[in-house]
mmCIF file of C-alpha atoms in Angstrom:
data_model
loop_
_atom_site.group_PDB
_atom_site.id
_atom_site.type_symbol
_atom_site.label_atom_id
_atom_site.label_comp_id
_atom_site.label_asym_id
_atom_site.label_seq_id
_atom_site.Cartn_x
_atom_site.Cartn_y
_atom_site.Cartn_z
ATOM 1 C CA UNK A 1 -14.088 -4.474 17.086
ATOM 2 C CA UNK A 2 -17.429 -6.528 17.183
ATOM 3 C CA UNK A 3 -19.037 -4.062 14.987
ATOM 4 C CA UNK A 4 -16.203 -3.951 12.558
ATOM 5 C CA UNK A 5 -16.515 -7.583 12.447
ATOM 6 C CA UNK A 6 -20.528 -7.766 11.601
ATOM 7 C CA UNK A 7 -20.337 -4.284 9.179
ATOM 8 C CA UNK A 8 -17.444 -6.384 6.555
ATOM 9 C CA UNK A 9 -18.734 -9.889 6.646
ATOM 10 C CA UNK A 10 -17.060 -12.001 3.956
ATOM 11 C CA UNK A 11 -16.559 -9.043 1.552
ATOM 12 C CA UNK A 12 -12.394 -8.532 0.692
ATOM 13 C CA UNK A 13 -11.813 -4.999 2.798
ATOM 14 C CA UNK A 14 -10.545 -4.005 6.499
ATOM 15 C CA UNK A 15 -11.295 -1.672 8.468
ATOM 16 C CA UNK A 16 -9.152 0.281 10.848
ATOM 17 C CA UNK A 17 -10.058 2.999 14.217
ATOM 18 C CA UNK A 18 -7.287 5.059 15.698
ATOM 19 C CA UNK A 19 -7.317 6.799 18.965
ATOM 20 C CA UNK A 20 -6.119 10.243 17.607
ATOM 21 C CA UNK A 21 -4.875 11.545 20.858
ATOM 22 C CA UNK A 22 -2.467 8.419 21.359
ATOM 23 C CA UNK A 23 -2.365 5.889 17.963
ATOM 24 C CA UNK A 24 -3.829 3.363 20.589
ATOM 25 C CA UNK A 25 -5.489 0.506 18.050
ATOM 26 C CA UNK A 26 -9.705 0.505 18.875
ATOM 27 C CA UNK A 27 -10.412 -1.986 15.803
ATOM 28 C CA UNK A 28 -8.247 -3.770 13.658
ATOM 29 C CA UNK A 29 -10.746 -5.825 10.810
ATOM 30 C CA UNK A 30 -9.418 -7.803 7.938
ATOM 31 C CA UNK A 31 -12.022 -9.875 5.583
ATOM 32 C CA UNK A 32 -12.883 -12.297 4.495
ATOM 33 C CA UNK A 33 -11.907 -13.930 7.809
ATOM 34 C CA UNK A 34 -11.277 -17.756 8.377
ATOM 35 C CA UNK A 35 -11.404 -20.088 11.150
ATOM 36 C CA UNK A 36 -7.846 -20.242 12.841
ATOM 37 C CA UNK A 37 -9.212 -23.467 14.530
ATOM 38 C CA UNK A 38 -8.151 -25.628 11.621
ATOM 39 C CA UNK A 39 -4.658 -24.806 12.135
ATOM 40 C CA UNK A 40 -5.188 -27.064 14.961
ATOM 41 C CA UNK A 41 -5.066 -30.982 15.064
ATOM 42 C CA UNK A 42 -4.738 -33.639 12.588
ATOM 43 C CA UNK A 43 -8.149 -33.829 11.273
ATOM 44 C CA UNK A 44 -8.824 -30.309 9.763
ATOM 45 C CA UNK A 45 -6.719 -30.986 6.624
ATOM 46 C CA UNK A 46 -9.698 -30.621 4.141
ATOM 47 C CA UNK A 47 -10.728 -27.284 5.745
ATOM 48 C CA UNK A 48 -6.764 -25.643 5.809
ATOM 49 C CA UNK A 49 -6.395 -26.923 1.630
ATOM 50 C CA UNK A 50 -9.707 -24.899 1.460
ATOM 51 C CA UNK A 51 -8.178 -22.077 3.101
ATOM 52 C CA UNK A 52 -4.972 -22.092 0.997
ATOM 53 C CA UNK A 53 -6.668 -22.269 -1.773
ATOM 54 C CA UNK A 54 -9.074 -19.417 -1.426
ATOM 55 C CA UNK A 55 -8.929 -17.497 -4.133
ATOM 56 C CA UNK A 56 -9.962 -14.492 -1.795
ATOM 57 C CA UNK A 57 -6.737 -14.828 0.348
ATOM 58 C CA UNK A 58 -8.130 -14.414 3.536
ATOM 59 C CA UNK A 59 -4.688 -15.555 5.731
ATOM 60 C CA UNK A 60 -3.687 -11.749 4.416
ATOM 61 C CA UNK A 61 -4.156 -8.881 6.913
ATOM 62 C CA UNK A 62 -5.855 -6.524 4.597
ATOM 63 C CA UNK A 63 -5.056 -3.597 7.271
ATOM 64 C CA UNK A 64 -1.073 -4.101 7.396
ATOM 65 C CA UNK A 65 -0.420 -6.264 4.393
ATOM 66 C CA UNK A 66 -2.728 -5.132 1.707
ATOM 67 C CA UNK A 67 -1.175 -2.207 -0.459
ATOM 68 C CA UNK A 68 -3.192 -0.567 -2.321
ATOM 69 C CA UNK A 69 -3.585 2.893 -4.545
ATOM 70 C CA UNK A 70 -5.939 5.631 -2.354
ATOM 71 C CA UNK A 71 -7.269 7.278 -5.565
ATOM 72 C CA UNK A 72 -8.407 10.112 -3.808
ATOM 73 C CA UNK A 73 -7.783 10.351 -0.517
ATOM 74 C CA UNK A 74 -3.880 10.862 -1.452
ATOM 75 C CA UNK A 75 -5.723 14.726 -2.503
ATOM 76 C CA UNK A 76 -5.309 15.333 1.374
ATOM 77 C CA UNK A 77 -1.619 15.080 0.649
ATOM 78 C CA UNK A 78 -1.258 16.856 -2.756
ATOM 79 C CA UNK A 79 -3.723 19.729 -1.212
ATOM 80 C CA UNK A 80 -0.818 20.028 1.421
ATOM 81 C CA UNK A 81 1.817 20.206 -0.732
ATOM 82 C CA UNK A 82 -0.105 22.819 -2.673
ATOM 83 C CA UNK A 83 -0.136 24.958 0.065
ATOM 84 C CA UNK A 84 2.939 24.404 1.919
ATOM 85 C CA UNK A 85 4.966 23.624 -0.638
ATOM 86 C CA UNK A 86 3.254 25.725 -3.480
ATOM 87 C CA UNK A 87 2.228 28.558 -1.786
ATOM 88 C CA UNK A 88 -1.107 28.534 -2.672
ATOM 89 C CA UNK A 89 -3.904 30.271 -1.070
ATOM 90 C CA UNK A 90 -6.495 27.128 0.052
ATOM 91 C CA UNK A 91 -9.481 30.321 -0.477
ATOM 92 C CA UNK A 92 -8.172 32.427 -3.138
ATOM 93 C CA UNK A 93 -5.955 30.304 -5.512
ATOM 94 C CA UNK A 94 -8.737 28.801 -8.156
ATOM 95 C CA UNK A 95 -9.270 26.552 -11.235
ATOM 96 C CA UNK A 96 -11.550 26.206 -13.914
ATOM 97 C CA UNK A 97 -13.259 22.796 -14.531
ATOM 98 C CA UNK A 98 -14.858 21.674 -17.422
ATOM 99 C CA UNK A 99 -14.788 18.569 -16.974
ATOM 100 C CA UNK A 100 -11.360 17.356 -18.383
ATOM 101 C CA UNK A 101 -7.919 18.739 -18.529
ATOM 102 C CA UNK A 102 -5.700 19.105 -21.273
ATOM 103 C CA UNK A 103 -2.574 19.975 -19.132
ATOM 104 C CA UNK A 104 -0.077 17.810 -20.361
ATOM 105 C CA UNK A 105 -1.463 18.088 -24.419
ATOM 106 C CA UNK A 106 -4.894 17.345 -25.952
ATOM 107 C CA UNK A 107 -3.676 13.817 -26.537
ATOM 108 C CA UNK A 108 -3.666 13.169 -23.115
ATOM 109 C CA UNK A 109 -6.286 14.158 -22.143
ATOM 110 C CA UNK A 110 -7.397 13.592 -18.310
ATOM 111 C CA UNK A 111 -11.426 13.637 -17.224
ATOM 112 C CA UNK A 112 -12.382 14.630 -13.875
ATOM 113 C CA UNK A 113 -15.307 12.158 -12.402
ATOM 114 C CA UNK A 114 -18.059 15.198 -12.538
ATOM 115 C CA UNK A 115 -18.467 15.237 -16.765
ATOM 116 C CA UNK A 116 -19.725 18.460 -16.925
ATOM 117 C CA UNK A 117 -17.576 20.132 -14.736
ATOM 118 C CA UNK A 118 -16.977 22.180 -11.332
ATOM 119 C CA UNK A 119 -16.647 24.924 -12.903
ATOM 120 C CA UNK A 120 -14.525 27.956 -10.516
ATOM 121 C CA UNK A 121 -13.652 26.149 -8.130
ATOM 122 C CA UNK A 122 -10.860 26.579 -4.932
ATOM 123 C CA UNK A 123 -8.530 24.100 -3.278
ATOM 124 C CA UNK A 124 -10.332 23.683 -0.264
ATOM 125 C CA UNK A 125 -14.019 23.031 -2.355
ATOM 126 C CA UNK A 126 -11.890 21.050 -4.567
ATOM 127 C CA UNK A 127 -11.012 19.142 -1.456
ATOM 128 C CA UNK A 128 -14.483 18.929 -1.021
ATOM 129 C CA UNK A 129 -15.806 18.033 -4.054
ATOM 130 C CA UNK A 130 -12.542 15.660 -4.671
ATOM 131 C CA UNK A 131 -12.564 17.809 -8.330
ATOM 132 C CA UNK A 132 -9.814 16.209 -10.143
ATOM 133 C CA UNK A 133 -9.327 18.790 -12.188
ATOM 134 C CA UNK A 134 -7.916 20.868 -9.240
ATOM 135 C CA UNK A 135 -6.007 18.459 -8.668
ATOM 136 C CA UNK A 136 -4.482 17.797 -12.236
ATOM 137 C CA UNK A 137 -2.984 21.546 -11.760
ATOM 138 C CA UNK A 138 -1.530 21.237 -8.570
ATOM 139 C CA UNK A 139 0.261 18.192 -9.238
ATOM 140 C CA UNK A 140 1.563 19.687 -12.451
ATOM 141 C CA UNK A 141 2.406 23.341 -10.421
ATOM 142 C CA UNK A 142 4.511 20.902 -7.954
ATOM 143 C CA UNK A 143 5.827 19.098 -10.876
ATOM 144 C CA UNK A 144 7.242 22.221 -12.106
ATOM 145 C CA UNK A 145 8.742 23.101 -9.024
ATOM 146 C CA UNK A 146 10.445 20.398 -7.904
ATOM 147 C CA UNK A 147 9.810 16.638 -9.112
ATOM 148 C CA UNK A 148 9.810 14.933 -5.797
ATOM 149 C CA UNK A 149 8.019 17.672 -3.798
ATOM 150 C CA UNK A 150 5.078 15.823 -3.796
ATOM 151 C CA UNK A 151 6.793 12.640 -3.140
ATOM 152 C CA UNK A 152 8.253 14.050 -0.042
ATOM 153 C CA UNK A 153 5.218 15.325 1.321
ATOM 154 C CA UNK A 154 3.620 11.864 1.318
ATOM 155 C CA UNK A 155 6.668 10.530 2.778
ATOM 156 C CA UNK A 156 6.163 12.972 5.586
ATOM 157 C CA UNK A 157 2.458 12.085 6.010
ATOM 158 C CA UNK A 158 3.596 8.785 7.153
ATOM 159 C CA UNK A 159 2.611 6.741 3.738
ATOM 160 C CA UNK A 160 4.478 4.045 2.273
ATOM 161 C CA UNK A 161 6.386 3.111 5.295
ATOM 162 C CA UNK A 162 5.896 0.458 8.037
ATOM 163 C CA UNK A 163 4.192 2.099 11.353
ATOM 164 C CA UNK A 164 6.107 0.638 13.556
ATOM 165 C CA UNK A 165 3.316 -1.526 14.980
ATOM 166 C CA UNK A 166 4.653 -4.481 17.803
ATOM 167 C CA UNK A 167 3.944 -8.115 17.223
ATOM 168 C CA UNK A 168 2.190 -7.810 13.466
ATOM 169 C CA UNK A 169 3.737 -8.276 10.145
ATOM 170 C CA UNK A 170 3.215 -5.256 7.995
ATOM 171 C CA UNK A 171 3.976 -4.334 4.915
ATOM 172 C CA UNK A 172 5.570 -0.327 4.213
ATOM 173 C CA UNK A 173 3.918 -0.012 0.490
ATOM 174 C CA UNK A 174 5.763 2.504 -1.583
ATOM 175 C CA UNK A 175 5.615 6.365 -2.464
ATOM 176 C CA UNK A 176 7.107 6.629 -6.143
ATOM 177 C CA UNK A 177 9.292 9.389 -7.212
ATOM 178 C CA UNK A 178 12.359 10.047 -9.649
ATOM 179 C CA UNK A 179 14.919 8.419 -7.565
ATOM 180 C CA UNK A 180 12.485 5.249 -7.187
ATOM 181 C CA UNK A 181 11.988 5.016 -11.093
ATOM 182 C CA UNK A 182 15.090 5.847 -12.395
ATOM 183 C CA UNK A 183 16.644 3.349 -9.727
ATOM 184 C CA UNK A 184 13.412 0.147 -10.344
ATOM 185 C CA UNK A 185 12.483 0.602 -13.955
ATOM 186 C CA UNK A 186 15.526 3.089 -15.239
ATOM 187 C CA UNK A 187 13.053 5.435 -16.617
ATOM 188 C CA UNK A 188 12.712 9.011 -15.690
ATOM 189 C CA UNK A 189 9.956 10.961 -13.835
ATOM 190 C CA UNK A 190 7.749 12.703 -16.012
ATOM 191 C CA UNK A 191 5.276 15.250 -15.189
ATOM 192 C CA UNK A 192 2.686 13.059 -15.729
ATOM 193 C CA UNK A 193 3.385 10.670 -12.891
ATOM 194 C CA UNK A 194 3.325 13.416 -10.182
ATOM 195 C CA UNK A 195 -0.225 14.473 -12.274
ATOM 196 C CA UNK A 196 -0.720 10.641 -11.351
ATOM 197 C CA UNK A 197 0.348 11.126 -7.624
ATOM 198 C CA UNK A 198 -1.479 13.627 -7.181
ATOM 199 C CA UNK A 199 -4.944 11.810 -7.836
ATOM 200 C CA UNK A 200 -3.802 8.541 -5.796
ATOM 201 C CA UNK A 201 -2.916 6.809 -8.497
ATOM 202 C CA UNK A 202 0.130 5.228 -10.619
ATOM 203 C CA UNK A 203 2.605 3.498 -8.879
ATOM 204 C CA UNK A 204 1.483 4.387 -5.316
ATOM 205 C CA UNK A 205 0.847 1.792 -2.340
ATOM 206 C CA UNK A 206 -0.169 2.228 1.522
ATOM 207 C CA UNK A 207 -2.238 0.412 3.821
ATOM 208 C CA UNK A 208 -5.083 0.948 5.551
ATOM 209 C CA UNK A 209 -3.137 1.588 8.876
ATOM 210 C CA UNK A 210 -1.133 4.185 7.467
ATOM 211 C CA UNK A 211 -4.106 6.249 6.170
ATOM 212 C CA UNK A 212 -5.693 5.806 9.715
ATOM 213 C CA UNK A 213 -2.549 7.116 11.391
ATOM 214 C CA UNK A 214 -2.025 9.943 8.559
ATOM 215 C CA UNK A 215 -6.144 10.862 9.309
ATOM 216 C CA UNK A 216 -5.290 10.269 13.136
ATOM 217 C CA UNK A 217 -2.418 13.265 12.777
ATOM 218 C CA UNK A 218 -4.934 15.930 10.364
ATOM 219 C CA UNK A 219 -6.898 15.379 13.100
ATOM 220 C CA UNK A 220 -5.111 15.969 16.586
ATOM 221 C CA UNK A 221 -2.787 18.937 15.058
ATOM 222 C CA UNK A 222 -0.641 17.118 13.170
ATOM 223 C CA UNK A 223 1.338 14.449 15.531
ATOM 224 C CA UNK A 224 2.139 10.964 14.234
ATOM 225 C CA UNK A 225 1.940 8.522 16.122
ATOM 226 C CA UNK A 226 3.076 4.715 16.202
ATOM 227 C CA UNK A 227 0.385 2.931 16.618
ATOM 228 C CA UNK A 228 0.074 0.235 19.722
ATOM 229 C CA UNK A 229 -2.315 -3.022 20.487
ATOM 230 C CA UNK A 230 -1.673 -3.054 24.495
ATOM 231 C CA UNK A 231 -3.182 -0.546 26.464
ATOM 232 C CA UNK A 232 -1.368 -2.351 29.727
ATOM 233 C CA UNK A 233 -0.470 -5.303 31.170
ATOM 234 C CA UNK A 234 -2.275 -5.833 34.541
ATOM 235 C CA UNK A 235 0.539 -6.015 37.392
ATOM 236 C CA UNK A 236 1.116 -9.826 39.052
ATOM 237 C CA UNK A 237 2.932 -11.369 42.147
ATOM 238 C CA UNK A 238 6.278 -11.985 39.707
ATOM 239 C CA UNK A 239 6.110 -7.912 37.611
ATOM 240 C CA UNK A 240 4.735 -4.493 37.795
ATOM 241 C CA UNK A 241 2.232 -3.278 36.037
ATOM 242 C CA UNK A 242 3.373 -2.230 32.512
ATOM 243 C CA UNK A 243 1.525 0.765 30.669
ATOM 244 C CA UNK A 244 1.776 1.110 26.817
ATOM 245 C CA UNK A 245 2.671 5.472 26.611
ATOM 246 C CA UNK A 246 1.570 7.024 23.549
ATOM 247 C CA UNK A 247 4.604 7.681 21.039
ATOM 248 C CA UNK A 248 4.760 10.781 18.535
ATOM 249 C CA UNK A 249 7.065 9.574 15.852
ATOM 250 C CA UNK A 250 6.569 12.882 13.639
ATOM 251 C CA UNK A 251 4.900 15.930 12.518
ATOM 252 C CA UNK A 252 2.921 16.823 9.873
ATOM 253 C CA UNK A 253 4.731 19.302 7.950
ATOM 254 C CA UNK A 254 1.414 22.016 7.645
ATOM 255 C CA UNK A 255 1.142 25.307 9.424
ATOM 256 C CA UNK A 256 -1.697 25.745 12.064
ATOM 257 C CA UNK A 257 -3.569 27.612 9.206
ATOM 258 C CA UNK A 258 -3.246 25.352 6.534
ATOM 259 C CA UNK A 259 -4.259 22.873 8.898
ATOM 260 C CA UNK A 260 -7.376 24.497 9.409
ATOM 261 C CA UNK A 261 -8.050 24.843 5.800
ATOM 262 C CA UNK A 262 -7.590 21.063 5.308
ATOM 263 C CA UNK A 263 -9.956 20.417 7.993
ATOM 264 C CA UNK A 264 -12.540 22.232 6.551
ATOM 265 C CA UNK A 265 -12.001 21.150 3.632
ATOM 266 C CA UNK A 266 -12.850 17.292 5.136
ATOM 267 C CA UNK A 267 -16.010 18.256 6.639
ATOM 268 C CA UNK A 268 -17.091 19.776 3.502
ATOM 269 C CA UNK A 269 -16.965 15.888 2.189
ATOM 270 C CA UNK A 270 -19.550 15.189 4.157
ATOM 271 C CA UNK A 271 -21.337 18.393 5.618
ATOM 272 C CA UNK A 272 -21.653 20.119 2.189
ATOM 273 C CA UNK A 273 -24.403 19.468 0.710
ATOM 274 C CA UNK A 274 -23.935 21.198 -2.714
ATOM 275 C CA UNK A 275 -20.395 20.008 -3.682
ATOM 276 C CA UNK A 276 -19.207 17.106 -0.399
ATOM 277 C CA UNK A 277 -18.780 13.610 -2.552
ATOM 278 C CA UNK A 278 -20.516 11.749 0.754
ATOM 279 C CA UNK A 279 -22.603 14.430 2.192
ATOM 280 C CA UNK A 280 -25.759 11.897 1.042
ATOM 281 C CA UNK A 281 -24.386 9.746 3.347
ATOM 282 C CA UNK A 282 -24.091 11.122 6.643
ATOM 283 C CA UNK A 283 -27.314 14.098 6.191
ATOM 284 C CA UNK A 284 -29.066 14.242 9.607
ATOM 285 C CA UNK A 285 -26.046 12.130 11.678
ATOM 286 C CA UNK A 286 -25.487 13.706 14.965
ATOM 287 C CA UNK A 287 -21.993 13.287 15.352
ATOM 288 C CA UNK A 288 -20.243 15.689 12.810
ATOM 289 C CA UNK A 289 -17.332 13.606 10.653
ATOM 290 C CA UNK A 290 -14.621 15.135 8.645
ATOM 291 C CA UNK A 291 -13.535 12.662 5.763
ATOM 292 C CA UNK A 292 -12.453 12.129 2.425
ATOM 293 C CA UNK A 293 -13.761 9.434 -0.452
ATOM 294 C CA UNK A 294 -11.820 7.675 -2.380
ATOM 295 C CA UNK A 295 -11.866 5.556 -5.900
ATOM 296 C CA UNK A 296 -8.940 3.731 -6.597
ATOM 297 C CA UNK A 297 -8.185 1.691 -10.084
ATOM 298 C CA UNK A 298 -7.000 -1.770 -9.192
ATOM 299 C CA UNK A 299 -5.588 -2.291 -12.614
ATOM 300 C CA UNK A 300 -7.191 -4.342 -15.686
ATOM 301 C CA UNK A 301 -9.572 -3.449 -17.987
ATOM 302 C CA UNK A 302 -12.653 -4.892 -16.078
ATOM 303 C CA UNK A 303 -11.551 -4.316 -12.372
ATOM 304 C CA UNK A 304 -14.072 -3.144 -10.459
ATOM 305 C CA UNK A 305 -12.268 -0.112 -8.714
ATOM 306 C CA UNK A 306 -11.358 -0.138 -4.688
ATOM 307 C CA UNK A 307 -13.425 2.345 -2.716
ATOM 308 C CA UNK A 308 -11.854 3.964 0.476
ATOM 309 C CA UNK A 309 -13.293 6.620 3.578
ATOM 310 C CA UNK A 310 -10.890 7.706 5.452
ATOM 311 C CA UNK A 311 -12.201 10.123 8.416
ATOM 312 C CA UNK A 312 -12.154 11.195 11.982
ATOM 313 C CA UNK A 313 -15.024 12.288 14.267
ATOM 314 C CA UNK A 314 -16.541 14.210 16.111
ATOM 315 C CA UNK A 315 -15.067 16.575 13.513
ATOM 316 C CA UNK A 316 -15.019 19.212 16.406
ATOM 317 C CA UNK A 317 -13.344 17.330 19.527
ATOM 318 C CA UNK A 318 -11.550 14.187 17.319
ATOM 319 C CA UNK A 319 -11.608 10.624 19.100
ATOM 320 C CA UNK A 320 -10.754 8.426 16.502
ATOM 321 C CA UNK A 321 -9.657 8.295 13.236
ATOM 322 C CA UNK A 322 -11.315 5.460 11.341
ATOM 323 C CA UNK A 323 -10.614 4.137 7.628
ATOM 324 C CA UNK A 324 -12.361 1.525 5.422
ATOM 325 C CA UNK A 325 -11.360 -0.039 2.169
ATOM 326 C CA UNK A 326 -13.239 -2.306 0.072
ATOM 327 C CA UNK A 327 -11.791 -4.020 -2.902
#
């Protein structure tokens, strides 16, 4: 928690660690933070207008009340759906990148982030190498199959829903799909917003704590858990003592082998060094991480994007599950 604390400083971002084997909270960071003191007493009303007004917002928990887009770490989901729900081989079904994708028309035309291309690529590289391309066609695939397959897969990842986390406010964000749409804006799905989905982006919004839990259950087989603050509460001469037991709330819906193949796919981000998008990052660490980067648009035409790693470690016995967003 310390660490967490010193690693965000004042910068707008949270941080969140997971105990995979029991959604037990190890680090819950929101930033910037502000001192809670002048809530208290009469003379701190300068220093509580200042916190009002800062244009920052640092009274919101980033980790349960900022929603964001996960640009590409939603590709865990979408590669998921691809295989469960699309039947496609993670090894054997393949795409060609050239660099952009002309799947819904030349004139709209989508890039992926490599210019020049991935060239043959399969899903579990394109996991890898977050390939948007790949992507683009298995969105489009699930499109074709069913509208709101892809929708329901996220749904059953544990995104866009509260956690069920005691004593904090939290936000649920929102997983779009046709019934959403038609029912908010009265406008129909079109295969372009699953293409959207698929990628992260459009009308989708999680937290932090949702992608830790969703990373927590890739991780430990594929159990979701509701995540908990109290380990226990010591025993004393009026009650006993009281022990917080881990609660599964769900399963990942992924065969074993599929699993597997998503798995690899995450350590690839980082242990590949030809095609893994933060394999520069972690060359020569000693603990082996399996993760995923992410690039989100926050909307307007001179945003700065959000940037997200979502991960769990050691890749080959997981103890924690650990995301970090930065706006």
């Amino acid at each position: 928690q310390e660490k967490a604390q010193q690693i965000l400083g004042g910068r707008r971002s949270a941080i969140v660690v997971l105990d995979v084997r029991s959604g037990a909270v190890r680090a819950m960071v929101s930033g910037p933070g502000f001192d809670p003191n002048v809530f208290v007493g009469p003379s701190s009303d300068v220093e509580r207008a200042q916190v009002f007004a800062n244009p920052d917002h640092p009274l919101i928990n980033r980790a349960l009340q900022g929603t964001y887009p996960t640009g590409s770490v939603f590709k865990i989901v979408t590669m998921s759906a691809g295989m469960e729900g699309g039947s496609m081989d993670p090894l054997d079904t393949t795409f060609n990148c050239p660099g952009y994708w002309d799947g819904l028309g030349r004139g709209a035309r989508k890039r992926c982030w490599k210019t020049d291309g991935h060239g043959t690529i399969a899903l579990q590289d394109g996991l890898s190498a977050s390939c948007n391309v790949v992507f683009y066609n298995v969105g489009l695939a699930l499109h074709e199959k069913d509208g709101d397959l892809l929708s329901r897969y996220g749904r059953d990842f544990g995104l866009g829903q509260e956690t069920g986390l005691d004593a904090l406010r939290e936000e649920g964000g929102l997983i779009p799909g046709p019934d959403w749409k038609q029912e908010a804006l009265g406008q129909i799905w079109y295969p372009g917003d699953t293409v959207n989905l698929a990628i992260g982006q459009g009308y989708l919004r999680v937290t932090p704590l949702q992608v830790a839990r969703m990373m927590g259950a890739v991780a430990n087989g594929g159990t979701l858990y509701r995540p908990f603050l109290v380990d226990h509460i010591e025993a004393g001469s009026t009650h006993p003592l009281e022990v917080t037991e881990a609660q599964a709330v769900g399963s990942l819906p992924l065969t074993p082998e599929h699993l597997a193949s998503l798995q690899a796919g995450l350590l690839g981000v980082t242990a590949n060094e030809t095609i893994g998008t933060a394999s520069h990052r972690f060359k020569g660490l000693s603990i082996p991480v399996a993760g995923k980067t992410g690039t989100a648009e926050a909307g307007g035409a001179d945003a700065e994007p959000h940037s997200w790693f979502a991960a769990y470690a050691p890749a080959d016995d997981p103890e924690i599950a650990l995301v970090v967003i930065a706006e």
